């Protein structure tokens, strides 16, 4: 197959893919979610094949792993927002209508009635949306499972088709970008989910011992907030501590603000994350936060995954470009002025010219050749020009 024919077929695939994406826009988030999950579970499927399972059986087992994992993460959230919505609303309405805060002997009173009304309406709206969209969610979940199985079963064929139009000398770039994407998805799914589970295990008994009626709901919230980079469960712990501080319950405020931050927001990060971070993308937390927030506000829930993924692949592309252009040259060398560089080069070139001239003169003197040197002929002198053969 000629290269032009390959490019034409690649263009046809891209065009048809764009049309397909436009038609399937309503389920595009589900498709992207299934693709990213399949990318993470592909090593599991290959591992099962190496252990003697058929490709079909390995695909079924890997799909089952993904199904159970997603169900274990999403089910508590849905059940908490739908089945226990009354407890959530009661907890919000139990908050005081006003808070008094004293700063430098000045007392300020903060009204919370409007905030309570907004929070209650938001929670009730989410619960109503879940109940209304339950049939659609069931269909999307079935689509997710079927698509996940298909990608795991025929993922290698899709990868070969994607790489085929790329010239061989550029496939190392594709491999580097694919590696960064896989590491980023591993960090998002495996590390974040494992850290969230550990957060729930620690948070539930802590909130129960403090005496919260909605301890399970708060633990679920802390686990979900682990997906928010940098700040994480602190978004939940800090308001709870301030709430007890406003009520004058200094002991509970100190327990929640001190021990709660250490156990729930800090300990899972330092115990679970380092154990799984060897295969992570190594993306700085600030860039991960940019991708998380930007993706969430732009694409919705799927942006939590797509945002950091795009940022990580972009950073990898920038690093590849920098290595291609600059190599291993240090920053100081790259920032040197051209005048200084040209001056240094001219001096070194002058030294090399002097050395080469001395070597040429030594060779012209016939040193070590055993022959008489030929006379030098100056083309500008007519006396030295040999007579014509005519």
mmCIF file of C-alpha atoms in Angstrom:
data_model
loop_
_atom_site.group_PDB
_atom_site.id
_atom_site.type_symbol
_atom_site.label_atom_id
_atom_site.label_comp_id
_atom_site.label_asym_id
_atom_site.label_seq_id
_atom_site.Cartn_x
_atom_site.Cartn_y
_atom_site.Cartn_z
ATOM 1 C CA UNK A 1 0.000 0.000 0.000
ATOM 2 C CA UNK A 2 1.437 3.375 -1.004
ATOM 3 C CA UNK A 3 1.899 6.148 1.502
ATOM 4 C CA UNK A 4 -0.608 8.420 -0.260
ATOM 5 C CA UNK A 5 -3.256 5.696 -0.141
ATOM 6 C CA UNK A 6 -2.589 5.258 3.580
ATOM 7 C CA UNK A 7 -3.032 8.975 4.210
ATOM 8 C CA UNK A 8 -6.271 9.036 2.214
ATOM 9 C CA UNK A 9 -7.670 6.151 4.248
ATOM 10 C CA UNK A 10 -6.564 7.867 7.469
ATOM 11 C CA UNK A 11 -8.370 11.027 6.370
ATOM 12 C CA UNK A 12 -11.508 9.025 5.631
ATOM 13 C CA UNK A 13 -11.335 7.460 9.098
ATOM 14 C CA UNK A 14 -10.930 10.877 10.760
ATOM 15 C CA UNK A 15 -13.810 12.382 8.782
ATOM 16 C CA UNK A 16 -16.138 9.476 9.524
ATOM 17 C CA UNK A 17 -15.053 9.582 13.169
ATOM 18 C CA UNK A 18 -16.006 13.261 13.383
ATOM 19 C CA UNK A 19 -19.411 12.537 11.840
ATOM 20 C CA UNK A 20 -19.930 9.607 14.194
ATOM 21 C CA UNK A 21 -18.994 11.756 17.186
ATOM 22 C CA UNK A 22 -21.498 14.421 16.148
ATOM 23 C CA UNK A 23 -24.266 11.836 15.802
ATOM 24 C CA UNK A 24 -23.417 10.158 19.113
ATOM 25 C CA UNK A 25 -22.949 13.442 20.964
ATOM 26 C CA UNK A 26 -25.448 12.567 23.708
ATOM 27 C CA UNK A 27 -23.473 9.462 24.685
ATOM 28 C CA UNK A 28 -20.024 10.832 23.863
ATOM 29 C CA UNK A 29 -19.158 11.113 27.542
ATOM 30 C CA UNK A 30 -20.030 7.450 28.070
ATOM 31 C CA UNK A 31 -17.881 6.478 25.071
ATOM 32 C CA UNK A 32 -14.890 8.483 26.309
ATOM 33 C CA UNK A 33 -15.304 7.013 29.777
ATOM 34 C CA UNK A 34 -15.348 3.468 28.350
ATOM 35 C CA UNK A 35 -12.261 4.172 26.216
ATOM 36 C CA UNK A 36 -10.256 5.442 29.180
ATOM 37 C CA UNK A 37 -11.320 2.526 31.388
ATOM 38 C CA UNK A 38 -10.435 0.048 28.615
ATOM 39 C CA UNK A 39 -7.011 1.686 28.276
ATOM 40 C CA UNK A 40 -6.346 1.028 31.954
ATOM 41 C CA UNK A 41 -7.748 -2.530 31.913
ATOM 42 C CA UNK A 42 -5.923 -3.613 28.736
ATOM 43 C CA UNK A 43 -2.873 -4.835 30.727
ATOM 44 C CA UNK A 44 -5.228 -6.951 32.863
ATOM 45 C CA UNK A 45 -6.700 -8.576 29.758
ATOM 46 C CA UNK A 46 -3.241 -9.281 28.304
ATOM 47 C CA UNK A 47 -2.089 -10.713 31.646
ATOM 48 C CA UNK A 48 -5.023 -13.141 31.657
ATOM 49 C CA UNK A 49 -4.213 -14.206 28.083
ATOM 50 C CA UNK A 50 -0.613 -14.911 29.075
ATOM 51 C CA UNK A 51 -1.931 -17.071 31.923
ATOM 52 C CA UNK A 52 -3.747 -19.330 29.459
ATOM 53 C CA UNK A 53 -7.192 -17.747 29.136
ATOM 54 C CA UNK A 54 -8.660 -17.206 25.699
ATOM 55 C CA UNK A 55 -8.990 -13.644 24.440
ATOM 56 C CA UNK A 56 -12.779 -13.798 24.780
ATOM 57 C CA UNK A 57 -12.623 -15.125 28.350
ATOM 58 C CA UNK A 58 -9.944 -12.602 29.293
ATOM 59 C CA UNK A 59 -12.093 -9.814 27.837
ATOM 60 C CA UNK A 60 -15.103 -10.949 29.855
ATOM 61 C CA UNK A 61 -13.102 -11.131 33.092
ATOM 62 C CA UNK A 62 -11.463 -7.736 32.534
ATOM 63 C CA UNK A 63 -14.874 -6.242 31.735
ATOM 64 C CA UNK A 64 -16.222 -7.744 34.949
ATOM 65 C CA UNK A 65 -13.394 -6.076 36.875
ATOM 66 C CA UNK A 66 -14.261 -2.721 35.321
ATOM 67 C CA UNK A 67 -17.993 -3.226 35.906
ATOM 68 C CA UNK A 68 -17.554 -4.054 39.597
ATOM 69 C CA UNK A 69 -15.073 -1.203 40.126
ATOM 70 C CA UNK A 70 -17.299 1.432 38.530
ATOM 71 C CA UNK A 71 -20.363 0.098 40.343
ATOM 72 C CA UNK A 72 -18.535 0.157 43.683
ATOM 73 C CA UNK A 73 -17.556 3.794 43.154
ATOM 74 C CA UNK A 74 -20.804 5.181 41.723
ATOM 75 C CA UNK A 75 -23.408 3.174 43.653
ATOM 76 C CA UNK A 76 -22.753 4.764 47.083
ATOM 77 C CA UNK A 77 -22.926 8.229 45.530
ATOM 78 C CA UNK A 78 -26.243 7.585 43.792
ATOM 79 C CA UNK A 79 -27.750 5.811 46.794
ATOM 80 C CA UNK A 80 -26.658 8.581 49.144
ATOM 81 C CA UNK A 81 -28.107 11.334 46.969
ATOM 82 C CA UNK A 82 -31.354 9.494 46.232
ATOM 83 C CA UNK A 83 -32.251 7.178 49.103
ATOM 84 C CA UNK A 84 -30.846 9.320 51.904
ATOM 85 C CA UNK A 85 -31.753 12.725 50.547
ATOM 86 C CA UNK A 86 -34.012 13.377 53.551
ATOM 87 C CA UNK A 87 -31.061 12.987 55.922
ATOM 88 C CA UNK A 88 -28.980 15.361 53.825
ATOM 89 C CA UNK A 89 -31.743 17.961 53.815
ATOM 90 C CA UNK A 90 -32.280 17.555 57.580
ATOM 91 C CA UNK A 91 -28.558 18.021 58.190
ATOM 92 C CA UNK A 92 -28.497 21.248 56.168
ATOM 93 C CA UNK A 93 -31.623 22.631 57.832
ATOM 94 C CA UNK A 94 -30.201 21.863 61.272
ATOM 95 C CA UNK A 95 -27.484 24.435 60.710
ATOM 96 C CA UNK A 96 -27.947 27.697 62.648
ATOM 97 C CA UNK A 97 -29.647 30.537 60.826
ATOM 98 C CA UNK A 98 -26.763 32.847 61.711
ATOM 99 C CA UNK A 99 -23.137 32.619 62.807
ATOM 100 C CA UNK A 100 -21.371 35.088 65.074
ATOM 101 C CA UNK A 101 -17.643 35.497 64.504
ATOM 102 C CA UNK A 102 -15.468 37.717 66.717
ATOM 103 C CA UNK A 103 -12.300 39.141 65.178
ATOM 104 C CA UNK A 104 -10.179 41.685 67.106
ATOM 105 C CA UNK A 105 -13.018 42.365 69.563
ATOM 106 C CA UNK A 106 -15.410 43.006 66.668
ATOM 107 C CA UNK A 107 -18.373 40.661 66.355
ATOM 108 C CA UNK A 108 -19.777 39.956 62.903
ATOM 109 C CA UNK A 109 -23.044 38.125 62.329
ATOM 110 C CA UNK A 110 -23.305 36.007 59.172
ATOM 111 C CA UNK A 111 -26.748 35.009 57.922
ATOM 112 C CA UNK A 112 -26.969 31.465 56.526
ATOM 113 C CA UNK A 113 -30.654 31.281 55.632
ATOM 114 C CA UNK A 114 -30.132 31.900 51.921
ATOM 115 C CA UNK A 115 -27.227 29.456 51.800
ATOM 116 C CA UNK A 116 -29.362 26.797 53.474
ATOM 117 C CA UNK A 117 -32.194 27.334 51.008
ATOM 118 C CA UNK A 118 -29.808 27.103 48.062
ATOM 119 C CA UNK A 119 -28.174 23.928 49.417
ATOM 120 C CA UNK A 120 -31.543 22.266 50.086
ATOM 121 C CA UNK A 121 -32.888 23.121 46.634
ATOM 122 C CA UNK A 122 -29.668 21.876 45.010
ATOM 123 C CA UNK A 123 -29.744 18.537 46.846
ATOM 124 C CA UNK A 124 -33.426 18.015 46.104
ATOM 125 C CA UNK A 125 -32.865 18.944 42.468
ATOM 126 C CA UNK A 126 -30.052 16.406 42.134
ATOM 127 C CA UNK A 127 -32.182 13.689 43.716
ATOM 128 C CA UNK A 128 -35.070 14.509 41.387
ATOM 129 C CA UNK A 129 -32.766 14.494 38.361
ATOM 130 C CA UNK A 130 -31.430 11.064 39.315
ATOM 131 C CA UNK A 131 -34.939 9.680 39.659
ATOM 132 C CA UNK A 132 -36.034 11.170 36.334
ATOM 133 C CA UNK A 133 -32.907 10.091 34.465
ATOM 134 C CA UNK A 134 -32.781 6.573 35.925
ATOM 135 C CA UNK A 135 -33.854 4.843 32.663
ATOM 136 C CA UNK A 136 -31.342 6.866 30.641
ATOM 137 C CA UNK A 137 -28.589 6.117 33.145
ATOM 138 C CA UNK A 138 -29.383 2.404 32.933
ATOM 139 C CA UNK A 139 -29.111 2.463 29.129
ATOM 140 C CA UNK A 140 -25.846 4.408 29.276
ATOM 141 C CA UNK A 141 -24.425 1.984 31.805
ATOM 142 C CA UNK A 142 -25.330 -0.958 29.554
ATOM 143 C CA UNK A 143 -23.680 0.853 26.633
ATOM 144 C CA UNK A 144 -20.596 1.404 28.770
ATOM 145 C CA UNK A 145 -20.295 -2.310 29.606
ATOM 146 C CA UNK A 146 -20.765 -3.471 25.992
ATOM 147 C CA UNK A 147 -18.335 -0.892 24.630
ATOM 148 C CA UNK A 148 -15.786 -1.748 27.302
ATOM 149 C CA UNK A 149 -15.936 -5.429 26.350
ATOM 150 C CA UNK A 150 -15.577 -4.632 22.646
ATOM 151 C CA UNK A 151 -12.577 -2.383 23.228
ATOM 152 C CA UNK A 152 -10.851 -4.965 25.404
ATOM 153 C CA UNK A 153 -11.496 -7.707 22.856
ATOM 154 C CA UNK A 154 -10.424 -5.744 19.757
ATOM 155 C CA UNK A 155 -8.254 -3.058 21.302
ATOM 156 C CA UNK A 156 -5.040 -4.255 19.640
ATOM 157 C CA UNK A 157 -6.626 -4.046 16.194
ATOM 158 C CA UNK A 158 -7.783 -0.492 16.901
ATOM 159 C CA UNK A 159 -4.300 0.473 18.110
ATOM 160 C CA UNK A 160 -2.658 -0.977 14.990
ATOM 161 C CA UNK A 161 -5.080 0.921 12.779
ATOM 162 C CA UNK A 162 -4.353 4.164 14.646
ATOM 163 C CA UNK A 163 -0.572 3.773 14.312
ATOM 164 C CA UNK A 164 -0.561 2.548 10.695
ATOM 165 C CA UNK A 165 -0.646 5.996 8.967
ATOM 166 C CA UNK A 166 2.235 7.301 11.097
ATOM 167 C CA UNK A 167 5.666 7.022 9.404
ATOM 168 C CA UNK A 168 8.072 4.730 11.211
ATOM 169 C CA UNK A 169 10.500 7.522 12.068
ATOM 170 C CA UNK A 170 7.742 9.287 14.023
ATOM 171 C CA UNK A 171 6.250 6.318 15.848
ATOM 172 C CA UNK A 172 8.477 6.906 18.871
ATOM 173 C CA UNK A 173 6.505 10.130 19.395
ATOM 174 C CA UNK A 174 3.232 8.201 19.291
ATOM 175 C CA UNK A 175 4.638 5.690 21.762
ATOM 176 C CA UNK A 176 5.750 8.463 24.152
ATOM 177 C CA UNK A 177 2.350 10.173 24.029
ATOM 178 C CA UNK A 178 0.535 6.862 24.507
ATOM 179 C CA UNK A 179 2.742 6.023 27.480
ATOM 180 C CA UNK A 180 2.012 9.389 29.103
ATOM 181 C CA UNK A 181 -1.724 8.908 28.489
ATOM 182 C CA UNK A 182 -1.667 5.434 30.058
ATOM 183 C CA UNK A 183 0.269 6.669 33.099
ATOM 184 C CA UNK A 184 -2.112 9.599 33.530
ATOM 185 C CA UNK A 185 -5.186 7.378 33.376
ATOM 186 C CA UNK A 186 -3.546 5.005 35.840
ATOM 187 C CA UNK A 187 -2.980 7.927 38.199
ATOM 188 C CA UNK A 188 -6.563 9.157 37.806
ATOM 189 C CA UNK A 189 -8.354 5.846 38.167
ATOM 190 C CA UNK A 190 -6.206 3.468 40.170
ATOM 191 C CA UNK A 191 -4.424 5.868 42.515
ATOM 192 C CA UNK A 192 -7.326 8.266 43.045
ATOM 193 C CA UNK A 193 -9.891 5.496 43.547
ATOM 194 C CA UNK A 194 -7.618 3.596 45.937
ATOM 195 C CA UNK A 195 -6.971 6.792 47.892
ATOM 196 C CA UNK A 196 -10.709 7.529 47.953
ATOM 197 C CA UNK A 197 -11.501 4.062 49.310
ATOM 198 C CA UNK A 198 -8.861 4.480 52.014
ATOM 199 C CA UNK A 199 -10.335 7.883 52.846
ATOM 200 C CA UNK A 200 -13.805 6.371 53.278
ATOM 201 C CA UNK A 201 -12.440 3.590 55.512
ATOM 202 C CA UNK A 202 -10.807 6.170 57.777
ATOM 203 C CA UNK A 203 -13.508 8.854 57.604
ATOM 204 C CA UNK A 204 -16.572 6.765 58.445
ATOM 205 C CA UNK A 205 -15.483 5.626 61.935
ATOM 206 C CA UNK A 206 -14.078 9.094 62.644
ATOM 207 C CA UNK A 207 -17.346 10.871 61.832
ATOM 208 C CA UNK A 208 -19.293 8.184 63.707
ATOM 209 C CA UNK A 209 -17.198 8.656 66.853
ATOM 210 C CA UNK A 210 -17.613 12.433 66.626
ATOM 211 C CA UNK A 211 -21.372 11.854 66.729
ATOM 212 C CA UNK A 212 -22.599 12.862 63.278
ATOM 213 C CA UNK A 213 -25.916 11.300 62.309
ATOM 214 C CA UNK A 214 -24.935 11.383 58.622
ATOM 215 C CA UNK A 215 -21.505 9.810 59.154
ATOM 216 C CA UNK A 216 -21.852 7.549 56.115
ATOM 217 C CA UNK A 217 -22.813 10.454 53.873
ATOM 218 C CA UNK A 218 -19.898 12.576 55.108
ATOM 219 C CA UNK A 219 -17.465 9.702 54.566
ATOM 220 C CA UNK A 220 -18.734 9.292 50.990
ATOM 221 C CA UNK A 221 -18.272 13.018 50.437
ATOM 222 C CA UNK A 222 -14.707 12.906 51.757
ATOM 223 C CA UNK A 223 -13.901 9.971 49.463
ATOM 224 C CA UNK A 224 -15.318 11.785 46.426
ATOM 225 C CA UNK A 225 -13.359 14.933 47.249
ATOM 226 C CA UNK A 226 -10.116 12.948 46.972
ATOM 227 C CA UNK A 227 -10.538 13.407 43.220
ATOM 228 C CA UNK A 228 -10.142 17.159 43.719
ATOM 229 C CA UNK A 229 -6.373 17.733 43.526
ATOM 230 C CA UNK A 230 -4.373 19.597 46.186
ATOM 231 C CA UNK A 231 -7.273 20.615 48.468
ATOM 232 C CA UNK A 232 -9.309 17.369 48.444
ATOM 233 C CA UNK A 233 -11.262 16.464 51.620
ATOM 234 C CA UNK A 234 -10.196 19.736 53.228
ATOM 235 C CA UNK A 235 -13.181 21.247 51.412
ATOM 236 C CA UNK A 236 -15.379 19.180 53.743
ATOM 237 C CA UNK A 237 -13.329 19.160 56.946
ATOM 238 C CA UNK A 238 -12.702 22.909 57.123
ATOM 239 C CA UNK A 239 -16.403 23.950 56.972
ATOM 240 C CA UNK A 240 -17.279 21.354 59.611
ATOM 241 C CA UNK A 241 -14.579 22.706 61.918
ATOM 242 C CA UNK A 242 -15.759 26.277 61.345
ATOM 243 C CA UNK A 243 -19.337 25.177 62.053
ATOM 244 C CA UNK A 244 -18.397 23.796 65.481
ATOM 245 C CA UNK A 245 -16.232 26.838 66.141
ATOM 246 C CA UNK A 246 -19.174 29.144 65.429
ATOM 247 C CA UNK A 247 -21.320 27.125 67.834
ATOM 248 C CA UNK A 248 -18.685 27.564 70.544
ATOM 249 C CA UNK A 249 -17.855 23.839 70.637
ATOM 250 C CA UNK A 250 -14.095 24.324 70.717
ATOM 251 C CA UNK A 251 -13.244 20.703 71.579
ATOM 252 C CA UNK A 252 -15.123 19.252 68.609
ATOM 253 C CA UNK A 253 -13.783 22.012 66.367
ATOM 254 C CA UNK A 254 -10.232 21.125 67.409
ATOM 255 C CA UNK A 255 -10.855 17.401 66.864
ATOM 256 C CA UNK A 256 -12.365 17.903 63.416
ATOM 257 C CA UNK A 257 -9.931 20.598 62.317
ATOM 258 C CA UNK A 258 -6.828 18.911 63.710
ATOM 259 C CA UNK A 259 -7.226 15.147 63.843
ATOM 260 C CA UNK A 260 -9.756 15.161 60.991
ATOM 261 C CA UNK A 261 -7.388 16.948 58.620
ATOM 262 C CA UNK A 262 -4.546 14.606 59.572
ATOM 263 C CA UNK A 263 -6.531 11.361 59.315
ATOM 264 C CA UNK A 264 -8.851 12.084 56.400
ATOM 265 C CA UNK A 265 -7.108 14.647 54.214
ATOM 266 C CA UNK A 266 -3.444 13.802 54.852
ATOM 267 C CA UNK A 267 -2.934 10.175 55.912
ATOM 268 C CA UNK A 268 -4.440 8.446 52.819
ATOM 269 C CA UNK A 269 -2.242 10.582 50.577
ATOM 270 C CA UNK A 270 0.992 9.687 52.364
ATOM 271 C CA UNK A 271 0.196 6.000 52.875
ATOM 272 C CA UNK A 272 -1.655 4.821 49.757
ATOM 273 C CA UNK A 273 -0.490 7.164 47.017
ATOM 274 C CA UNK A 274 3.297 6.525 47.306
ATOM 275 C CA UNK A 275 2.717 2.761 47.109
ATOM 276 C CA UNK A 276 0.978 3.108 43.728
ATOM 277 C CA UNK A 277 2.766 6.134 42.306
ATOM 278 C CA UNK A 278 5.628 4.249 40.617
ATOM 279 C CA UNK A 279 3.577 4.002 37.418
ATOM 280 C CA UNK A 280 1.900 7.380 37.697
ATOM 281 C CA UNK A 281 2.386 10.162 35.190
ATOM 282 C CA UNK A 282 4.457 12.383 37.451
ATOM 283 C CA UNK A 283 2.285 15.376 36.491
ATOM 284 C CA UNK A 284 2.712 18.298 38.920
ATOM 285 C CA UNK A 285 -0.247 18.887 41.196
ATOM 286 C CA UNK A 286 -0.767 22.420 39.900
ATOM 287 C CA UNK A 287 -1.132 21.241 36.283
ATOM 288 C CA UNK A 288 -3.383 18.394 37.405
ATOM 289 C CA UNK A 289 -5.565 20.938 39.203
ATOM 290 C CA UNK A 290 -5.746 23.110 36.055
ATOM 291 C CA UNK A 291 -6.798 20.125 33.958
ATOM 292 C CA UNK A 292 -9.304 18.972 36.580
ATOM 293 C CA UNK A 293 -11.075 22.302 37.027
ATOM 294 C CA UNK A 294 -10.928 23.278 33.350
ATOM 295 C CA UNK A 295 -12.229 19.909 32.213
ATOM 296 C CA UNK A 296 -14.988 19.896 34.833
ATOM 297 C CA UNK A 297 -16.275 23.356 33.932
ATOM 298 C CA UNK A 298 -15.961 22.810 30.166
ATOM 299 C CA UNK A 299 -17.017 19.186 29.646
ATOM 300 C CA UNK A 300 -18.908 18.346 32.816
ATOM 301 C CA UNK A 301 -18.299 15.152 34.783
ATOM 302 C CA UNK A 302 -16.245 13.471 32.041
ATOM 303 C CA UNK A 303 -13.899 16.481 32.143
ATOM 304 C CA UNK A 304 -12.582 15.208 35.481
ATOM 305 C CA UNK A 305 -10.768 12.557 33.426
ATOM 306 C CA UNK A 306 -10.361 14.222 30.029
ATOM 307 C CA UNK A 307 -9.015 17.520 31.394
ATOM 308 C CA UNK A 308 -5.938 16.141 33.212
ATOM 309 C CA UNK A 309 -5.397 13.664 30.350
ATOM 310 C CA UNK A 310 -5.192 16.421 27.722
ATOM 311 C CA UNK A 311 -2.918 18.537 29.920
ATOM 312 C CA UNK A 312 -0.580 15.577 30.527
ATOM 313 C CA UNK A 313 -0.345 14.722 26.814
ATOM 314 C CA UNK A 314 0.282 18.403 25.995
ATOM 315 C CA UNK A 315 3.097 18.581 28.550
ATOM 316 C CA UNK A 316 4.631 15.418 27.080
ATOM 317 C CA UNK A 317 4.493 16.922 23.575
ATOM 318 C CA UNK A 318 6.222 20.090 24.807
ATOM 319 C CA UNK A 319 8.951 18.012 26.457
ATOM 320 C CA UNK A 320 9.462 16.013 23.259
ATOM 321 C CA UNK A 321 9.799 19.233 21.263
ATOM 322 C CA UNK A 322 12.275 20.679 23.760
ATOM 323 C CA UNK A 323 14.388 17.516 23.671
ATOM 324 C CA UNK A 324 14.296 17.472 19.876
ATOM 325 C CA UNK A 325 15.464 21.084 19.537
ATOM 326 C CA UNK A 326 17.721 21.582 22.540
ATOM 327 C CA UNK A 327 18.849 18.063 23.414
ATOM 328 C CA UNK A 328 20.705 17.875 26.722
ATOM 329 C CA UNK A 329 22.138 21.396 26.545
ATOM 330 C CA UNK A 330 21.864 23.211 29.899
ATOM 331 C CA UNK A 331 19.747 26.323 30.273
ATOM 332 C CA UNK A 332 22.801 28.561 30.743
ATOM 333 C CA UNK A 333 24.134 27.531 27.356
ATOM 334 C CA UNK A 334 20.766 28.107 25.702
ATOM 335 C CA UNK A 335 20.541 31.626 27.179
ATOM 336 C CA UNK A 336 24.004 32.766 26.028
ATOM 337 C CA UNK A 337 24.003 35.771 23.702
ATOM 338 C CA UNK A 338 24.812 35.150 20.031
ATOM 339 C CA UNK A 339 27.675 37.705 20.058
ATOM 340 C CA UNK A 340 29.503 35.912 22.809
ATOM 341 C CA UNK A 341 28.969 32.583 21.093
ATOM 342 C CA UNK A 342 30.241 33.880 17.748
ATOM 343 C CA UNK A 343 33.314 35.422 19.382
ATOM 344 C CA UNK A 344 34.223 32.190 21.099
ATOM 345 C CA UNK A 345 33.742 30.259 17.886
ATOM 346 C CA UNK A 346 35.910 32.648 15.902
ATOM 347 C CA UNK A 347 38.805 32.297 18.358
ATOM 348 C CA UNK A 348 38.588 28.524 18.329
ATOM 349 C CA UNK A 349 38.343 28.472 14.553
ATOM 350 C CA UNK A 350 41.439 30.706 14.345
ATOM 351 C CA UNK A 351 43.400 28.285 16.500
ATOM 352 C CA UNK A 352 42.307 25.361 14.326
ATOM 353 C CA UNK A 353 43.338 27.260 11.176
ATOM 354 C CA UNK A 354 46.810 27.933 12.597
ATOM 355 C CA UNK A 355 47.264 24.285 13.491
ATOM 356 C CA UNK A 356 46.122 23.123 10.056
ATOM 357 C CA UNK A 357 48.459 25.601 8.328
ATOM 358 C CA UNK A 358 51.445 24.384 10.315
ATOM 359 C CA UNK A 359 50.600 20.777 9.467
ATOM 360 C CA UNK A 360 50.283 21.694 5.791
ATOM 361 C CA UNK A 361 53.681 23.407 5.787
ATOM 362 C CA UNK A 362 55.265 20.374 7.439
ATOM 363 C CA UNK A 363 53.755 18.073 4.826
ATOM 364 C CA UNK A 364 54.910 20.394 2.019
ATOM 365 C CA UNK A 365 58.503 20.235 3.284
ATOM 366 C CA UNK A 366 58.519 16.501 2.511
ATOM 367 C CA UNK A 367 59.294 15.407 5.993
ATOM 368 C CA UNK A 368 59.598 11.639 6.184
ATOM 369 C CA UNK A 369 58.584 11.099 2.523
ATOM 370 C CA UNK A 370 62.018 10.385 1.059
ATOM 371 C CA UNK A 371 61.288 12.490 -2.037
ATOM 372 C CA UNK A 372 62.314 15.949 -3.094
ATOM 373 C CA UNK A 373 59.733 18.575 -2.482
ATOM 374 C CA UNK A 374 58.064 20.053 -5.505
ATOM 375 C CA UNK A 375 58.738 23.741 -6.034
ATOM 376 C CA UNK A 376 56.022 26.107 -4.977
ATOM 377 C CA UNK A 377 54.298 27.752 -7.885
ATOM 378 C CA UNK A 378 52.822 31.164 -7.361
ATOM 379 C CA UNK A 379 50.054 31.643 -9.897
ATOM 380 C CA UNK A 380 50.531 35.410 -9.664
ATOM 381 C CA UNK A 381 54.146 35.172 -10.857
ATOM 382 C CA UNK A 382 54.615 34.676 -14.608
ATOM 383 C CA UNK A 383 58.224 33.487 -14.124
ATOM 384 C CA UNK A 384 57.089 30.368 -12.287
ATOM 385 C CA UNK A 385 54.466 29.354 -14.818
ATOM 386 C CA UNK A 386 55.697 26.237 -16.677
ATOM 387 C CA UNK A 387 56.088 26.590 -20.456
ATOM 388 C CA UNK A 388 53.232 25.578 -22.654
ATOM 389 C CA UNK A 389 53.351 22.201 -24.367
ATOM 390 C CA UNK A 390 52.836 23.995 -27.656
#
